[in-house]
Coordinates of C-alpha atoms in Angstrom, one line a residue:
X116 CA 18.9 -8.6 -13.8
X117 CA 17.7 -7.7 -17.3
X118 CA 14.0 -7.5 -18.1
X119 CA 14.2 -10.5 -20.5
X120 CA 15.8 -12.6 -17.7
X121 CA 13.1 -11.5 -15.2
X122 CA 10.4 -12.3 -17.8
X123 CA 11.8 -15.8 -18.4
X124 CA 12.1 -16.6 -14.7
X125 CA 8.6 -15.3 -14.0
X126 CA 7.1 -17.3 -16.9
X127 CA 8.8 -20.5 -15.6
X128 CA 6.9 -20.0 -12.4
X129 CA 3.5 -19.4 -14.1
X130 CA 3.5 -15.6 -14.1
X131 CA 3.1 -13.1 -16.9
X132 CA 5.4 -10.2 -16.8
X133 CA 4.3 -7.1 -18.6
X134 CA 6.4 -4.0 -19.3
X135 CA 4.4 -0.7 -19.2
X136 CA 6.0 2.5 -20.4
X137 CA 5.1 5.9 -19.0
X138 CA 4.8 8.5 -21.8
X139 CA 6.9 11.5 -20.7
X140 CA 10.4 12.9 -21.0
X141 CA 12.8 11.4 -20.5
X142 CA 11.6 8.5 -22.7
X143 CA 12.2 5.8 -20.1
X144 CA 10.6 5.6 -16.7
X145 CA 9.8 2.0 -16.0
X146 CA 7.1 0.1 -14.3
X147 CA 6.7 -3.7 -14.3
X148 CA 3.4 -5.3 -14.0
X149 CA 3.4 -8.9 -12.7
X150 CA 0.0 -10.4 -12.3
X151 CA -0.6 -14.2 -12.7
X152 CA -3.5 -15.5 -14.7
X153 CA -4.5 -12.2 -16.2
X154 CA -5.9 -11.4 -19.6
X155 CA -3.8 -8.5 -20.6
X156 CA -3.7 -6.7 -23.9
X157 CA -0.5 -7.3 -25.9
X158 CA 0.9 -3.9 -24.9
X159 CA 0.1 -2.2 -21.6
X160 CA 0.7 1.6 -21.8
X161 CA 0.0 4.0 -18.9
X162 CA -0.6 7.5 -20.4
X163 CA 0.5 10.3 -18.2
X164 CA 1.2 14.1 -18.1
X165 CA 4.8 14.6 -19.0
X166 CA 7.3 15.7 -16.3
X167 CA 8.9 19.1 -16.9
X168 CA 12.3 18.5 -18.6
X169 CA 14.1 20.3 -15.8
X170 CA 13.0 17.5 -13.4
X171 CA 14.0 14.6 -15.6
X172 CA 15.4 11.5 -13.9
X173 CA 19.2 11.7 -13.9
X174 CA 20.1 8.2 -12.6
X175 CA 19.5 5.0 -14.4
X176 CA 16.2 3.5 -13.5
X177 CA 17.9 0.1 -12.8
X178 CA 19.9 1.8 -10.0
X179 CA 16.8 2.9 -8.1
X180 CA 15.3 1.0 -5.3
X181 CA 12.5 -1.4 -6.4
X182 CA 9.3 -1.9 -4.4
X183 CA 6.6 -4.6 -4.8
X184 CA 2.9 -4.1 -4.2
X185 CA 1.0 -7.3 -3.6
X186 CA -2.7 -7.8 -4.3
X187 CA -4.6 -10.7 -2.7
X188 CA -8.0 -12.0 -2.0
X189 CA -8.1 -12.8 1.7
X190 CA -10.6 -15.3 3.2
X191 CA -11.2 -16.5 6.7
X192 CA -8.6 -19.2 6.1
X193 CA -5.5 -17.8 7.7
X194 CA -3.0 -20.4 6.6
X195 CA -4.1 -20.3 2.9
X196 CA -3.9 -16.5 3.1
X197 CA -0.3 -16.8 4.4
X198 CA 0.6 -19.3 1.6
X199 CA -0.7 -16.8 -1.0
X200 CA 1.1 -13.8 0.5
X201 CA 4.4 -15.8 1.0
X202 CA 4.4 -16.8 -2.7
X203 CA 4.1 -13.2 -3.8
X204 CA 6.7 -12.0 -1.3
X205 CA 9.2 -14.6 -2.5
X206 CA 8.5 -13.6 -6.1
X207 CA 9.1 -10.0 -5.2
X208 CA 12.4 -10.9 -3.6
X209 CA 13.5 -13.0 -6.7
X210 CA 12.8 -9.9 -8.9
X211 CA 15.0 -7.7 -6.7
X212 CA 12.5 -5.7 -4.6
X213 CA 13.8 -4.3 -1.3
X214 CA 10.4 -3.8 0.2
X215 CA 7.1 -5.6 -0.4
X216 CA 3.7 -4.1 0.6
X217 CA 0.7 -6.3 1.6
X218 CA -2.8 -5.0 1.9
X219 CA -5.1 -4.4 4.8
X220 CA -6.4 -7.6 6.3
X221 CA -3.7 -9.6 4.6
X222 CA -4.1 -12.1 7.5
X223 CA -7.8 -12.8 7.0
X224 CA -11.2 -11.3 6.2
X225 CA -13.9 -12.7 8.4
X226 CA -17.6 -13.0 7.8
X227 CA -18.7 -11.1 10.9
X228 CA -17.3 -9.3 14.0
X229 CA -17.4 -12.4 16.2
X230 CA -15.3 -14.4 13.7
X231 CA -12.9 -11.4 13.4
X232 CA -12.3 -11.4 17.2
X233 CA -12.0 -15.2 17.3
X234 CA -9.3 -15.2 14.5
X235 CA -7.3 -12.3 15.8
X236 CA -3.9 -12.7 17.4
X237 CA -1.4 -10.6 19.4
X238 CA 1.7 -9.3 17.7
X239 CA 3.8 -12.1 19.3
X240 CA 1.5 -14.8 18.0
X241 CA 2.2 -17.5 15.5
X242 CA 1.1 -15.7 12.4
X243 CA 3.3 -12.7 12.8
X244 CA 6.1 -15.1 13.7
X245 CA 5.7 -16.7 10.2
X246 CA 6.0 -13.3 8.5
X247 CA 9.1 -12.6 10.6
X248 CA 10.7 -15.8 9.3
X249 CA 9.5 -14.9 5.8
X250 CA 11.2 -11.5 5.9
X251 CA 14.5 -13.0 7.1
X252 CA 14.3 -15.8 4.5
X253 CA 13.7 -13.4 1.6
X254 CA 16.0 -10.6 2.9
X255 CA 13.5 -7.8 2.3
X256 CA 11.4 -5.4 4.3
X257 CA 7.6 -6.1 4.7
X258 CA 4.8 -3.7 5.1
X259 CA 2.0 -5.8 6.7
X260 CA -0.8 -3.5 5.9
X261 CA -3.5 -4.3 8.5
X262 CA -3.0 -7.0 11.1
X263 CA -6.0 -7.9 13.4
X264 CA -4.1 -7.3 16.6
X265 CA -5.1 -8.3 20.1
X266 CA -3.5 -5.5 22.1
X267 CA -2.5 -5.3 25.7
X268 CA -6.0 -4.2 26.6
X269 CA -7.7 -7.2 25.0
X270 CA -8.8 -8.7 28.2
X271 CA -10.5 -5.5 29.3
X272 CA -12.0 -4.4 26.0
X273 CA -12.5 -7.6 24.0
X274 CA -11.8 -5.4 21.0
X275 CA -8.8 -5.4 18.6
X276 CA -6.6 -2.9 16.7
X277 CA -6.2 -2.7 12.9
X278 CA -2.4 -2.6 13.1
X279 CA 0.0 -1.8 10.2
X280 CA 3.3 -3.6 11.0
X281 CA 6.6 -2.8 9.4
X282 CA 9.3 -5.5 9.5
X283 CA 12.9 -5.0 8.4
X284 CA 14.9 -7.6 6.4
X285 CA 16.0 -9.3 9.7
X286 CA 12.4 -9.9 10.7
X287 CA 12.4 -7.3 13.5
X288 CA 9.3 -5.1 14.1
X289 CA 10.5 -1.5 13.4
X290 CA 7.2 0.3 13.5
X291 CA 3.5 -0.3 14.3
X292 CA 0.7 2.1 13.5
X293 CA -2.9 1.4 14.7
X294 CA -5.5 2.8 12.4
X295 CA -6.9 6.0 13.8
X296 CA -9.9 6.6 11.5
X297 CA -12.3 3.7 11.7
X298 CA -14.7 3.0 8.8
X299 CA -18.2 3.2 10.0
X300 CA -20.2 4.0 6.9
X301 CA -23.3 3.1 5.0
X302 CA -23.0 3.3 1.2
X303 CA -26.1 2.4 -0.9
X304 CA -25.3 -0.7 -2.9
X305 CA -22.5 -1.8 -0.6
X306 CA -22.5 -3.8 2.6
X307 CA -22.6 -1.5 5.7
X308 CA -19.2 -1.1 7.4
X309 CA -19.1 -1.0 11.2
X310 CA -15.4 -1.3 12.0
X311 CA -15.9 0.0 15.5
X312 CA -18.0 -3.0 16.4
X313 CA -14.8 -5.0 16.8
X314 CA -12.0 -2.5 16.6
X315 CA -10.6 0.4 18.7
X316 CA -9.1 3.5 17.1
X317 CA -5.4 3.9 17.5
X318 CA -4.2 6.7 19.8
X319 CA -1.5 8.4 17.6
X320 CA 0.4 8.6 14.4
X321 CA 3.7 6.8 13.8
X322 CA 6.8 8.8 12.8
X323 CA 8.1 8.0 9.2
X324 CA 10.6 5.2 9.1
X325 CA 13.8 5.0 7.1
X326 CA 13.8 2.0 4.8
X327 CA 15.9 1.0 1.8
X328 CA 13.3 2.7 -0.5
X329 CA 13.0 5.9 1.5
X330 CA 11.2 7.3 4.6
X331 CA 7.8 5.5 4.8
X332 CA 4.7 7.0 6.5
X333 CA 2.2 4.4 7.7
X334 CA -1.6 4.7 7.2
X335 CA -4.4 2.3 6.5
X336 CA -7.3 2.4 3.9
X337 CA -10.0 4.9 5.2
X338 CA -7.1 7.1 6.5
X339 CA -6.7 8.3 2.9
X340 CA -9.9 10.3 3.2
X341 CA -8.1 12.6 5.7
X342 CA -5.5 14.8 4.1
X343 CA -4.5 16.2 7.5
X344 CA -2.9 12.8 8.3
X345 CA -0.9 12.6 5.0
X346 CA 0.2 16.2 5.4
X347 CA 1.3 15.5 9.0
X348 CA 3.4 12.5 7.8
X349 CA 4.9 14.5 5.0
X350 CA 5.9 17.4 7.3
X351 CA 7.5 14.7 9.6
X352 CA 9.7 13.7 6.7
X353 CA 7.8 11.0 4.8
X354 CA 8.8 10.4 1.2
X355 CA 6.5 7.4 0.7
X356 CA 2.9 7.2 2.0
X357 CA 1.4 3.8 2.1
X358 CA -2.4 3.0 2.2
X359 CA -2.9 -0.7 2.4
X360 CA -6.6 -1.2 1.7
X361 CA -9.7 -3.3 1.3
X362 CA -11.8 -0.8 -0.7
X363 CA -15.4 -1.6 -1.6
X364 CA -16.9 -2.2 -5.0
X365 CA -19.0 1.0 -5.0
X366 CA -16.5 3.5 -3.5
X367 CA -13.6 1.9 -5.4
X368 CA -14.4 3.0 -9.0
X369 CA -15.5 6.5 -7.8
X370 CA -12.8 7.4 -5.2
X371 CA -9.8 5.0 -5.1
X372 CA -7.5 6.4 -7.7
X373 CA -8.6 10.0 -7.3
X374 CA -7.8 10.0 -3.6
X375 CA -4.5 8.3 -4.0
X376 CA -3.4 10.7 -6.7
X377 CA -4.6 13.6 -4.6
X378 CA -2.6 12.5 -1.6
X379 CA 0.5 12.1 -3.8
X380 CA 0.2 15.6 -5.4
X381 CA -0.6 17.5 -2.2
X382 CA 2.3 15.9 -0.2
X383 CA 4.7 15.5 -3.1
X384 CA 5.3 11.9 -1.9
X385 CA 5.2 8.5 -3.6
X386 CA 2.0 6.8 -2.6
X387 CA 1.9 3.0 -2.4
X388 CA -1.5 1.3 -2.1
X389 CA -1.7 -2.5 -1.8
X390 CA -5.3 -3.6 -2.1
X391 CA -7.6 -6.5 -1.5
X392 CA -9.3 -7.8 -4.6
X393 CA -12.4 -9.9 -5.4
X394 CA -14.9 -12.0 -3.4
X395 CA -13.7 -12.9 0.1
X396 CA -16.8 -14.7 1.0
X397 CA -20.6 -14.4 0.4
X398 CA -20.8 -11.2 2.4
X399 CA -17.9 -9.1 1.1
X400 CA -15.9 -8.2 -2.0
X401 CA -13.1 -5.7 -2.7
X402 CA -12.2 -3.4 -5.6
X403 CA -8.5 -4.2 -6.1
X404 CA -6.5 -2.0 -8.4
X405 CA -3.3 -1.9 -6.3
X406 CA -1.0 0.9 -7.5
X407 CA 1.9 3.2 -7.0
X408 CA 1.6 6.9 -7.7
X409 CA 4.6 9.2 -8.0
X410 CA 4.9 12.7 -6.5
X411 CA 3.7 14.3 -9.8
X412 CA 0.4 12.3 -9.4
X413 CA 1.2 9.8 -12.2
X414 CA 0.2 6.2 -11.7
X415 CA 3.5 4.4 -12.4
X416 CA 2.4 0.9 -11.7
X417 CA -0.8 -0.9 -11.1
X418 CA -2.2 -4.5 -10.8
X419 CA -5.1 -5.7 -12.9
X420 CA -7.6 -8.3 -11.9
X421 CA -6.7 -11.2 -9.6
X422 CA -4.0 -11.9 -7.1
X423 CA -0.6 -10.7 -8.2
X424 CA 1.9 -7.9 -7.8
X425 CA 3.2 -4.8 -9.5
X426 CA 6.7 -3.3 -9.3
X427 CA 7.9 0.3 -9.2
X428 CA 11.2 2.1 -8.8
X429 CA 11.4 4.9 -6.2
X430 CA 13.3 8.0 -7.4
X431 CA 14.0 10.2 -4.4
X432 CA 16.1 12.6 -6.5
X433 CA 13.1 13.3 -8.6
X434 CA 11.0 13.8 -5.5
X435 CA 13.5 16.4 -4.1
X436 CA 13.7 18.2 -7.5
X437 CA 9.9 18.4 -7.6
X438 CA 9.7 19.9 -4.1
X439 CA 12.4 22.4 -5.0
X440 CA 10.6 23.5 -8.2
X441 CA 7.1 23.5 -6.6
X442 CA 7.7 24.5 -3.0
X443 CA 4.1 24.2 -1.7
X444 CA 5.1 23.5 1.9
X445 CA 6.9 26.8 2.0
X446 CA 3.8 28.6 0.8
X447 CA 1.4 27.1 3.3
X448 CA -0.6 29.5 5.6
X449 CA -1.2 27.8 8.9
X450 CA -2.1 31.1 10.4
X451 CA -5.2 31.0 8.2
X452 CA -6.2 27.3 8.4
X453 CA -3.9 25.7 10.9
X454 CA -6.5 23.6 12.7
X455 CA -8.7 21.7 10.3
X456 CA -9.6 18.7 12.5
X457 CA -13.0 20.0 13.7
X458 CA -16.3 18.5 12.5
X459 CA -18.5 20.6 10.2
X460 CA -20.9 22.9 12.1

């Protein structure tokens, strides 16, 4: 499907489709920005450091797998949240994406821990069943970035898991990762976070999963502050790291893009970060700025303000060339710093 046809179809459905060019050799590496209801300058240009010419993309960008990154503003209304997410997923499918990423808390964002627990569901509940049907209907994979899961120990603990669920195009659950690093922080100017009041930490990492876009390593939001996790996933074969998030309005401007680009550079992976945006209710707001970062550390796609989605092509040949030319994993010295998980003394 040509860009002009994509643009016309999107505009018929009330979307604005913008084409942003990355400045580097070769002259065309493409990212599409699709965000409804945005005020966007006439030309959106993402400036970037040029790739070395020896690592230029060899295949046509239109032949590369396309991924969609969805940005939403979840509320305590689960059905309205599903309606919003489903609309974006269907649009991603119409534009040719093979995999769509939804942010942390795509199902809902509650006002307090008690409401969080009341609205939570098991993996075999009604809501995940609706997403299973959606994946089958659209014929694409879904990264459901942070489902409030009542686990098998719900009756004993009365706490839930923050669960990243990966569905294939047939609607089957192919992987689940339960967030291992819980966000218990107090940032001046931002509402205190006490995720552990309602949530249990996951016991383990999930092995990277082969998808039509590449091998995906699963993480969630606060996990991005722990490079040990991203390095472990890369060493296990990940080519795409995903950090579905609900970043705050204070830490977002300071840390969001910096951390995502750092994780991409140090692991030489693509990083996909679907984010919550805007005011969820009177007690909470999120930063947004969903994005895709390539293994060179370049932001190749990003959403602006409001619900919407951005699209990016995943070039695994480029990833492999970069790892060959800059073989940092072969140069690591685990004999010097192998165990980095201990608290500061």
